[in-house]
mmCIF file of C-alpha atoms in Angstrom:
data_model
loop_
_atom_site.group_PDB
_atom_site.id
_atom_site.type_symbol
_atom_site.label_atom_id
_atom_site.label_comp_id
_atom_site.label_asym_id
_atom_site.label_seq_id
_atom_site.Cartn_x
_atom_site.Cartn_y
_atom_site.Cartn_z
ATOM 1 C CA MET A 7 -11.700 -55.589 4.273
ATOM 2 C CA ALA A 8 -10.119 -52.278 3.222
ATOM 3 C CA THR A 9 -9.133 -49.777 5.891
ATOM 4 C CA PRO A 10 -11.394 -46.690 5.879
ATOM 5 C CA ASP A 11 -9.821 -43.504 4.524
ATOM 6 C CA PRO A 12 -9.477 -41.001 7.416
ATOM 7 C CA GLU A 13 -9.334 -37.939 5.162
ATOM 8 C CA TYR A 14 -12.529 -38.927 3.349
ATOM 9 C CA TYR A 15 -14.456 -39.229 6.604
ATOM 10 C CA ARG A 16 -13.020 -36.027 8.058
ATOM 11 C CA GLN A 17 -14.395 -34.187 5.031
ATOM 12 C CA LYS A 18 -17.782 -35.861 5.583
ATOM 13 C CA ILE A 19 -17.733 -34.734 9.213
ATOM 14 C CA GLN A 20 -17.075 -31.158 8.104
ATOM 15 C CA GLN A 21 -20.124 -31.485 5.854
ATOM 16 C CA VAL A 22 -22.145 -32.570 8.890
ATOM 17 C CA PHE A 23 -21.115 -29.406 10.765
ATOM 18 C CA ALA A 24 -21.986 -27.313 7.706
ATOM 19 C CA GLU A 25 -25.434 -28.868 7.253
ATOM 20 C CA VAL A 26 -26.334 -28.506 10.937
ATOM 21 C CA GLY A 27 -24.974 -24.942 10.864
ATOM 22 C CA ASN A 28 -27.429 -24.073 8.090
ATOM 23 C CA VAL A 29 -30.225 -24.555 10.625
ATOM 24 C CA VAL A 30 -28.649 -24.058 14.059
ATOM 25 C CA VAL A 31 -26.563 -20.951 14.802
ATOM 26 C CA GLY A 32 -23.648 -20.868 17.212
ATOM 27 C CA GLN A 33 -23.867 -24.331 18.787
ATOM 28 C CA GLN A 34 -20.737 -25.907 17.284
ATOM 29 C CA TYR A 35 -19.580 -27.090 20.710
ATOM 30 C CA MET A 36 -22.833 -28.950 21.280
ATOM 31 C CA VAL A 37 -22.649 -30.549 17.825
ATOM 32 C CA ASN A 38 -19.035 -31.566 18.486
ATOM 33 C CA ARG A 39 -20.064 -33.334 21.694
ATOM 34 C CA LEU A 40 -23.018 -35.037 20.024
ATOM 35 C CA LEU A 41 -20.707 -36.408 17.323
ATOM 36 C CA ILE A 42 -18.240 -37.647 19.945
ATOM 37 C CA GLY A 43 -21.087 -39.606 21.515
ATOM 38 C CA LEU A 44 -22.267 -40.923 18.167
ATOM 39 C CA PHE A 45 -18.788 -42.016 17.064
ATOM 40 C CA THR A 46 -17.951 -43.734 20.365
ATOM 41 C CA GLY A 47 -21.356 -45.204 21.229
ATOM 42 C CA GLY A 48 -21.775 -43.017 24.310
ATOM 43 C CA HIS A 49 -25.056 -41.464 25.411
ATOM 44 C CA ILE A 50 -25.213 -37.682 25.845
ATOM 45 C CA LEU A 51 -27.049 -35.534 28.399
ATOM 46 C CA LEU A 52 -27.584 -31.867 27.517
ATOM 47 C CA GLU A 53 -28.512 -29.406 30.243
ATOM 48 C CA GLY A 54 -29.586 -25.812 29.774
ATOM 49 C CA VAL A 55 -32.494 -23.458 30.202
ATOM 50 C CA PRO A 56 -35.323 -23.691 27.642
ATOM 51 C CA GLY A 57 -34.879 -21.977 24.301
ATOM 52 C CA LEU A 58 -31.209 -22.746 23.594
ATOM 53 C CA ALA A 59 -31.918 -24.989 20.570
ATOM 54 C CA LYS A 60 -31.080 -28.275 22.290
ATOM 55 C CA THR A 61 -34.000 -30.102 20.716
ATOM 56 C CA LEU A 62 -33.566 -28.362 17.362
ATOM 57 C CA THR A 63 -29.884 -29.322 17.211
ATOM 58 C CA ILE A 64 -30.548 -32.988 17.903
ATOM 59 C CA SER A 65 -33.466 -33.244 15.482
ATOM 60 C CA THR A 66 -31.415 -31.490 12.774
ATOM 61 C CA LEU A 67 -28.460 -33.805 13.344
ATOM 62 C CA SER A 68 -30.738 -36.810 12.975
ATOM 63 C CA LYS A 69 -31.782 -35.573 9.533
ATOM 64 C CA VAL A 70 -28.130 -35.317 8.475
ATOM 65 C CA LEU A 71 -27.699 -38.998 9.370
ATOM 66 C CA HIS A 72 -29.301 -41.976 7.623
ATOM 67 C CA LEU A 73 -30.600 -43.277 10.944
ATOM 68 C CA HIS A 74 -33.994 -44.123 12.428
ATOM 69 C CA PHE A 75 -34.907 -41.279 14.786
ATOM 70 C CA GLN A 76 -37.546 -41.098 17.528
ATOM 71 C CA ARG A 77 -38.404 -38.246 19.856
ATOM 72 C CA VAL A 78 -40.019 -38.865 23.235
ATOM 73 C CA GLN A 79 -41.388 -35.940 25.221
ATOM 74 C CA PHE A 80 -40.961 -36.863 28.880
ATOM 75 C CA THR A 81 -43.909 -35.727 30.974
ATOM 76 C CA PRO A 82 -45.042 -36.421 34.561
ATOM 77 C CA ASP A 83 -47.700 -38.891 33.331
ATOM 78 C CA LEU A 84 -45.401 -40.860 30.988
ATOM 79 C CA LEU A 85 -45.355 -44.604 31.719
ATOM 80 C CA PRO A 86 -42.438 -47.030 31.217
ATOM 81 C CA SER A 87 -44.546 -48.922 28.665
ATOM 82 C CA ASP A 88 -44.905 -45.683 26.660
ATOM 83 C CA LEU A 89 -41.136 -45.776 26.228
ATOM 84 C CA ILE A 90 -40.167 -49.414 25.791
ATOM 85 C CA GLY A 91 -43.447 -50.908 24.532
ATOM 86 C CA THR A 92 -45.957 -53.407 25.860
ATOM 87 C CA MET A 93 -47.987 -56.522 25.147
ATOM 88 C CA ILE A 94 -51.357 -55.890 23.491
ATOM 89 C CA TYR A 95 -54.167 -58.340 22.862
ATOM 90 C CA ASN A 96 -54.982 -59.079 19.225
ATOM 91 C CA GLN A 97 -58.677 -59.950 19.118
ATOM 92 C CA ASN A 98 -58.496 -61.260 15.558
ATOM 93 C CA GLN A 99 -55.867 -63.854 16.422
ATOM 94 C CA SER A 100 -56.894 -64.267 20.078
ATOM 95 C CA GLU A 101 -53.340 -63.840 21.346
ATOM 96 C CA PHE A 102 -51.021 -61.246 22.804
ATOM 97 C CA GLU A 103 -48.462 -59.553 20.567
ATOM 98 C CA VAL A 104 -45.649 -57.097 21.180
ATOM 99 C CA LYS A 105 -46.005 -53.427 20.355
ATOM 100 C CA LYS A 106 -42.498 -51.960 20.463
ATOM 101 C CA GLY A 107 -42.041 -48.464 21.855
ATOM 102 C CA PRO A 108 -40.012 -45.514 20.531
ATOM 103 C CA ILE A 109 -36.869 -46.755 22.292
ATOM 104 C CA PHE A 110 -36.411 -49.068 19.275
ATOM 105 C CA ALA A 111 -34.571 -46.516 17.146
ATOM 106 C CA ASN A 112 -30.975 -45.610 16.347
ATOM 107 C CA LEU A 113 -31.240 -42.084 17.755
ATOM 108 C CA VAL A 114 -33.636 -41.495 20.629
ATOM 109 C CA LEU A 115 -34.239 -37.943 21.791
ATOM 110 C CA ALA A 116 -35.403 -38.055 25.392
ATOM 111 C CA ASP A 117 -36.675 -34.499 25.595
ATOM 112 C CA GLU A 118 -36.796 -32.946 29.078
ATOM 113 C CA VAL A 119 -35.899 -36.301 30.591
ATOM 114 C CA ASN A 120 -36.082 -34.929 34.140
ATOM 115 C CA ARG A 121 -39.769 -34.023 33.755
ATOM 116 C CA SER A 122 -40.723 -37.648 34.468
ATOM 117 C CA PRO A 123 -40.513 -39.505 37.781
ATOM 118 C CA ALA A 124 -37.720 -41.971 38.568
ATOM 119 C CA LYS A 125 -39.719 -45.032 37.443
ATOM 120 C CA VAL A 126 -39.793 -43.809 33.850
ATOM 121 C CA GLN A 127 -36.217 -42.574 33.947
ATOM 122 C CA SER A 128 -35.024 -45.982 35.151
ATOM 123 C CA ALA A 129 -36.831 -47.652 32.229
ATOM 124 C CA LEU A 130 -34.027 -46.264 30.073
ATOM 125 C CA LEU A 131 -31.313 -48.107 32.015
ATOM 126 C CA GLU A 132 -31.438 -51.540 30.400
ATOM 127 C CA ALA A 133 -31.646 -50.088 26.918
ATOM 128 C CA MET A 134 -28.805 -47.626 27.489
ATOM 129 C CA GLN A 135 -26.449 -50.137 29.055
ATOM 130 C CA GLU A 136 -27.369 -53.474 27.498
ATOM 131 C CA LYS A 137 -28.691 -52.298 24.107
ATOM 132 C CA GLN A 138 -31.752 -54.468 24.666
ATOM 133 C CA VAL A 139 -35.260 -54.226 26.091
ATOM 134 C CA THR A 140 -37.351 -56.796 27.937
ATOM 135 C CA ILE A 141 -41.094 -56.813 27.211
ATOM 136 C CA GLY A 142 -43.055 -59.486 29.039
ATOM 137 C CA GLU A 143 -40.742 -62.501 29.206
ATOM 138 C CA THR A 144 -38.873 -61.812 25.951
ATOM 139 C CA THR A 145 -35.750 -59.725 25.432
ATOM 140 C CA TYR A 146 -35.413 -57.797 22.177
ATOM 141 C CA PRO A 147 -32.115 -56.368 20.870
ATOM 142 C CA ILE A 148 -32.012 -52.756 19.720
ATOM 143 C CA ASP A 149 -30.644 -52.044 16.266
ATOM 144 C CA LEU A 150 -27.132 -50.539 16.303
ATOM 145 C CA PRO A 151 -25.894 -47.866 16.376
ATOM 146 C CA PHE A 152 -28.046 -46.858 19.333
ATOM 147 C CA LEU A 153 -27.705 -43.527 21.063
ATOM 148 C CA VAL A 154 -29.814 -41.769 23.671
ATOM 149 C CA LEU A 155 -29.580 -37.987 23.450
ATOM 150 C CA ALA A 156 -31.334 -36.563 26.466
ATOM 151 C CA THR A 157 -32.101 -32.954 27.308
ATOM 152 C CA GLN A 158 -32.937 -31.617 30.728
ATOM 153 C CA ASN A 159 -33.727 -28.285 32.285
ATOM 154 C CA PRO A 160 -31.878 -27.244 35.449
ATOM 155 C CA VAL A 161 -33.202 -29.198 38.430
ATOM 156 C CA GLU A 162 -33.939 -25.985 40.320
ATOM 157 C CA GLN A 163 -36.789 -25.289 37.928
ATOM 158 C CA GLU A 164 -40.304 -26.194 39.024
ATOM 159 C CA GLY A 165 -41.624 -29.589 37.981
ATOM 160 C CA THR A 166 -38.286 -31.366 37.505
ATOM 161 C CA TYR A 167 -36.901 -34.505 39.142
ATOM 162 C CA PRO A 168 -33.177 -35.155 39.717
ATOM 163 C CA LEU A 169 -31.899 -38.086 37.657
ATOM 164 C CA PRO A 170 -30.782 -41.106 39.718
ATOM 165 C CA GLU A 171 -27.010 -41.486 40.048
ATOM 166 C CA ALA A 172 -27.172 -44.915 38.364
ATOM 167 C CA GLN A 173 -28.738 -43.368 35.286
ATOM 168 C CA LEU A 174 -26.447 -40.346 35.237
ATOM 169 C CA ASP A 175 -23.468 -42.705 35.153
ATOM 170 C CA ARG A 176 -24.806 -44.260 31.935
ATOM 171 C CA PHE A 177 -24.331 -40.974 30.107
ATOM 172 C CA MET A 178 -20.860 -40.691 28.621
ATOM 173 C CA LEU A 179 -20.951 -36.883 28.599
ATOM 174 C CA LYS A 180 -23.011 -34.242 30.307
ATOM 175 C CA VAL A 181 -22.827 -31.023 28.312
ATOM 176 C CA TYR A 182 -23.908 -27.667 29.702
ATOM 177 C CA VAL A 183 -25.482 -25.553 26.960
ATOM 178 C CA ASP A 184 -24.968 -21.848 27.542
ATOM 179 C CA TYR A 185 -26.527 -18.744 26.046
ATOM 180 C CA LEU A 186 -25.417 -17.694 22.575
ATOM 181 C CA LYS A 187 -22.870 -14.979 21.911
ATOM 182 C CA LYS A 188 -24.305 -11.587 20.907
ATOM 183 C CA ALA A 189 -23.434 -11.979 17.215
ATOM 184 C CA ASP A 190 -25.001 -15.452 17.059
ATOM 185 C CA GLU A 191 -28.183 -14.352 18.805
ATOM 186 C CA LEU A 192 -28.416 -11.393 16.423
ATOM 187 C CA GLU A 193 -28.241 -13.849 13.496
ATOM 188 C CA VAL A 194 -30.932 -16.058 15.048
ATOM 189 C CA MET A 195 -33.188 -13.066 15.613
ATOM 190 C CA ARG A 196 -32.782 -11.894 12.023
ATOM 191 C CA ARG A 197 -33.434 -15.350 10.583
ATOM 192 C CA MET A 198 -36.575 -15.868 12.613
ATOM 193 C CA ALA A 199 -37.859 -12.332 12.089
ATOM 194 C CA ASN A 200 -37.432 -12.606 8.317
ATOM 195 C CA MET A 201 -38.698 -16.209 8.211
ATOM 196 C CA SER A 202 -35.455 -17.038 6.362
ATOM 197 C CA TYR A 203 -34.408 -20.050 8.391
ATOM 198 C CA VAL A 204 -33.601 -23.334 6.641
ATOM 199 C CA GLU A 205 -35.662 -26.441 7.394
ATOM 200 C CA ALA A 206 -34.318 -28.926 4.830
ATOM 201 C CA VAL A 207 -30.867 -30.460 5.254
ATOM 202 C CA GLN A 208 -28.985 -32.974 3.143
ATOM 203 C CA PRO A 209 -28.166 -36.406 4.616
ATOM 204 C CA VAL A 210 -24.394 -36.843 4.867
ATOM 205 C CA LEU A 211 -23.497 -39.924 6.939
ATOM 206 C CA SER A 212 -24.955 -43.419 6.710
ATOM 207 C CA LYS A 213 -24.936 -46.205 9.259
ATOM 208 C CA ASP A 214 -21.940 -47.815 7.514
ATOM 209 C CA ASP A 215 -20.093 -44.489 7.622
ATOM 210 C CA ILE A 216 -20.575 -44.282 11.382
ATOM 211 C CA PHE A 217 -19.167 -47.781 11.906
ATOM 212 C CA ALA A 218 -16.213 -46.918 9.645
ATOM 213 C CA ILE A 219 -15.488 -43.794 11.697
ATOM 214 C CA ARG A 220 -15.664 -45.871 14.884
ATOM 215 C CA THR A 221 -13.041 -48.186 13.385
ATOM 216 C CA LEU A 222 -10.774 -45.212 12.672
ATOM 217 C CA ILE A 223 -11.211 -43.847 16.203
ATOM 218 C CA ASN A 224 -10.339 -47.250 17.658
ATOM 219 C CA GLN A 225 -7.067 -47.049 15.720
ATOM 220 C CA VAL A 226 -6.095 -43.699 17.288
ATOM 221 C CA GLN A 227 -3.011 -44.258 19.452
ATOM 222 C CA ILE A 228 -2.822 -43.274 23.125
ATOM 223 C CA SER A 229 0.402 -43.694 25.072
ATOM 224 C CA GLU A 230 0.680 -45.618 28.303
ATOM 225 C CA THR A 231 1.700 -42.370 30.023
ATOM 226 C CA LEU A 232 -1.595 -40.739 29.048
ATOM 227 C CA GLU A 233 -3.578 -43.843 30.011
ATOM 228 C CA LYS A 234 -2.032 -43.622 33.479
ATOM 229 C CA TYR A 235 -2.822 -39.889 33.520
ATOM 230 C CA ILE A 236 -6.506 -40.719 32.985
ATOM 231 C CA ILE A 237 -6.397 -43.117 35.924
ATOM 232 C CA GLU A 238 -4.770 -40.460 38.115
ATOM 233 C CA LEU A 239 -7.497 -37.949 37.211
ATOM 234 C CA VAL A 240 -10.173 -40.483 38.112
ATOM 235 C CA PHE A 241 -8.545 -41.412 41.437
ATOM 236 C CA ALA A 242 -8.147 -37.726 42.308
ATOM 237 C CA THR A 243 -11.955 -37.446 42.363
ATOM 238 C CA ARG A 244 -12.122 -40.257 44.906
ATOM 239 C CA LYS A 245 -9.162 -39.378 47.175
ATOM 240 C CA PRO A 246 -8.454 -35.666 46.682
ATOM 241 C CA ALA A 247 -6.262 -35.403 49.790
ATOM 242 C CA GLU A 248 -3.671 -37.695 48.151
ATOM 243 C CA TYR A 249 -3.377 -35.281 45.199
ATOM 244 C CA ASP A 250 -2.728 -32.021 47.082
ATOM 245 C CA LEU A 251 -6.451 -31.280 46.985
ATOM 246 C CA ALA A 252 -7.165 -31.586 50.708
ATOM 247 C CA GLU A 253 -9.343 -28.461 50.665
ATOM 248 C CA TYR A 254 -11.907 -30.383 48.577
ATOM 249 C CA ALA A 255 -11.833 -33.643 50.569
ATOM 250 C CA GLN A 256 -14.560 -32.506 52.974
ATOM 251 C CA TYR A 257 -16.904 -31.755 50.082
ATOM 252 C CA VAL A 258 -16.696 -35.009 48.095
ATOM 253 C CA GLN A 259 -19.338 -37.603 48.912
ATOM 254 C CA PHE A 260 -18.513 -39.930 46.008
ATOM 255 C CA GLY A 261 -15.894 -39.821 43.271
ATOM 256 C CA VAL A 262 -16.436 -41.108 39.766
ATOM 257 C CA SER A 263 -16.974 -44.754 38.815
ATOM 258 C CA PRO A 264 -14.784 -46.899 36.514
ATOM 259 C CA ARG A 265 -17.124 -45.921 33.674
ATOM 260 C CA ALA A 266 -15.475 -42.503 33.815
ATOM 261 C CA SER A 267 -12.064 -43.997 32.982
ATOM 262 C CA ILE A 268 -13.517 -45.808 29.981
ATOM 263 C CA ALA A 269 -15.455 -42.764 28.804
ATOM 264 C CA LEU A 270 -12.473 -40.423 29.140
ATOM 265 C CA HIS A 271 -10.265 -42.837 27.187
ATOM 266 C CA ARG A 272 -12.787 -43.198 24.353
ATOM 267 C CA ALA A 273 -13.724 -39.527 24.229
ATOM 268 C CA ALA A 274 -10.093 -38.386 24.111
ATOM 269 C CA LYS A 275 -9.459 -40.611 21.090
ATOM 270 C CA ALA A 276 -12.540 -39.163 19.381
ATOM 271 C CA VAL A 277 -11.317 -35.610 20.068
ATOM 272 C CA ALA A 278 -7.927 -36.471 18.558
ATOM 273 C CA PHE A 279 -9.625 -37.866 15.433
ATOM 274 C CA LEU A 280 -11.862 -34.812 15.055
ATOM 275 C CA ASN A 281 -8.716 -32.675 15.382
ATOM 276 C CA GLU A 282 -7.230 -34.624 12.452
ATOM 277 C CA ARG A 283 -4.669 -36.613 14.434
ATOM 278 C CA ASP A 284 -4.137 -40.346 14.866
ATOM 279 C CA TYR A 285 -2.672 -39.962 18.349
ATOM 280 C CA VAL A 286 -3.941 -38.486 21.632
ATOM 281 C CA LEU A 287 -2.391 -35.419 23.281
ATOM 282 C CA PRO A 288 -2.881 -34.381 26.936
ATOM 283 C CA GLU A 289 -4.999 -31.474 25.653
ATOM 284 C CA ASP A 290 -7.498 -33.959 24.200
ATOM 285 C CA ILE A 291 -8.046 -35.502 27.627
ATOM 286 C CA LYS A 292 -8.368 -32.110 29.305
ATOM 287 C CA ASP A 293 -10.764 -30.977 26.570
ATOM 288 C CA VAL A 294 -13.399 -33.559 27.502
ATOM 289 C CA ALA A 295 -12.550 -34.103 31.192
ATOM 290 C CA THR A 296 -15.228 -31.726 32.474
ATOM 291 C CA ASP A 297 -17.996 -33.197 30.309
ATOM 292 C CA VAL A 298 -17.037 -36.751 31.307
ATOM 293 C CA LEU A 299 -16.610 -36.120 35.038
ATOM 294 C CA ASN A 300 -19.052 -33.369 36.026
ATOM 295 C CA HIS A 301 -22.176 -35.527 36.399
ATOM 296 C CA ARG A 302 -20.371 -38.426 38.060
ATOM 297 C CA ILE A 303 -18.914 -36.517 41.014
ATOM 298 C CA LEU A 304 -21.328 -36.221 43.930
ATOM 299 C CA LEU A 305 -20.637 -33.335 46.281
ATOM 300 C CA ASN A 306 -22.305 -33.096 49.695
ATOM 301 C CA TYR A 307 -24.589 -30.449 51.163
ATOM 302 C CA GLU A 308 -21.622 -28.735 52.795
ATOM 303 C CA ALA A 309 -20.221 -28.011 49.328
ATOM 304 C CA GLU A 310 -23.503 -26.452 48.280
ATOM 305 C CA ALA A 311 -23.584 -24.324 51.426
ATOM 306 C CA ASP A 312 -20.040 -23.086 50.791
ATOM 307 C CA GLY A 313 -20.655 -22.420 47.098
ATOM 308 C CA ILE A 314 -18.295 -25.134 45.850
ATOM 309 C CA ARG A 315 -19.180 -26.341 42.354
ATOM 310 C CA THR A 316 -18.224 -29.586 40.657
ATOM 311 C CA GLN A 317 -16.638 -27.453 37.931
ATOM 312 C CA ASP A 318 -14.285 -25.869 40.500
ATOM 313 C CA PHE A 319 -13.206 -29.289 41.735
ATOM 314 C CA ILE A 320 -12.500 -30.590 38.231
ATOM 315 C CA GLU A 321 -10.499 -27.497 37.311
ATOM 316 C CA ALA A 322 -8.424 -27.940 40.460
ATOM 317 C CA ILE A 323 -7.789 -31.595 39.574
ATOM 318 C CA LEU A 324 -6.604 -30.663 36.086
ATOM 319 C CA ARG A 325 -4.217 -28.103 37.598
ATOM 320 C CA LYS A 326 -2.796 -30.321 40.321
ATOM 321 C CA VAL A 327 -2.556 -33.801 38.780
ATOM 322 C CA PRO A 328 0.729 -34.095 36.845
ATOM 323 C CA ILE A 329 1.430 -36.078 33.693
ATOM 324 C CA SER A 330 4.242 -38.416 34.708
#
């Protein structure tokens, strides 16, 4: 089997950014993170206030890819069977048969995932982790690639439920989506006011292309020194006092899990590839450290009372932990 051509696929990726940019203005960072998840098989959680084009970006990206896409609007009355499927009785054949739910897709947009109670949220767990779903007594594999792209509004907003820690840990990255810059919002306003926005996009990447890009990312080299640096970053979240971060020790309830080490390793290699390199630099690790770690660190109520944010803790870790 021939080795995929890196330059060919980098050009295709640039086409993806261009096609999405024809519809979505000023969200290149979000698109970059979504592609990192797609190319490494990691699920993505997007958080931001309504109206920042989270849903539009994901739906547009799905059109640029030759993949089966499903959107699920999470609501307080959504049932687990609405997501994964159920057994229905066929009167003509006098037997039960399986009706698969929208989770059986390559790209699943879980829109406003924190609008549903924990029972529905936990229905995602088996699919996200095991790439399979159990309906009745039978387990069904999900077609690969499989990626859950979830959006959520800030938990402080009315009618939202915090995601369980076990589910949060299944997301490779949690990306905070901020307001647009003035120039970008001006462009959005003009497009919408003049009804000149683009709805049609050209498909760029196929399923085979995605697997080829994953092969190339797996071939990106990372030194043992940087692998140990990742481990040190992870351990600093668990035992901050041992890393000259004693001022944060009283605020940390739980550090990150081993999934964080794996996610940081994979994401850093994807960043290096997207930056047209076949080797990882320390900057690649630092680039994705916040998105990998922020939802896995659990601070206590004392941190909230003192105004300590997870972001502050991560920034301190990146300053204090050396590369040896």
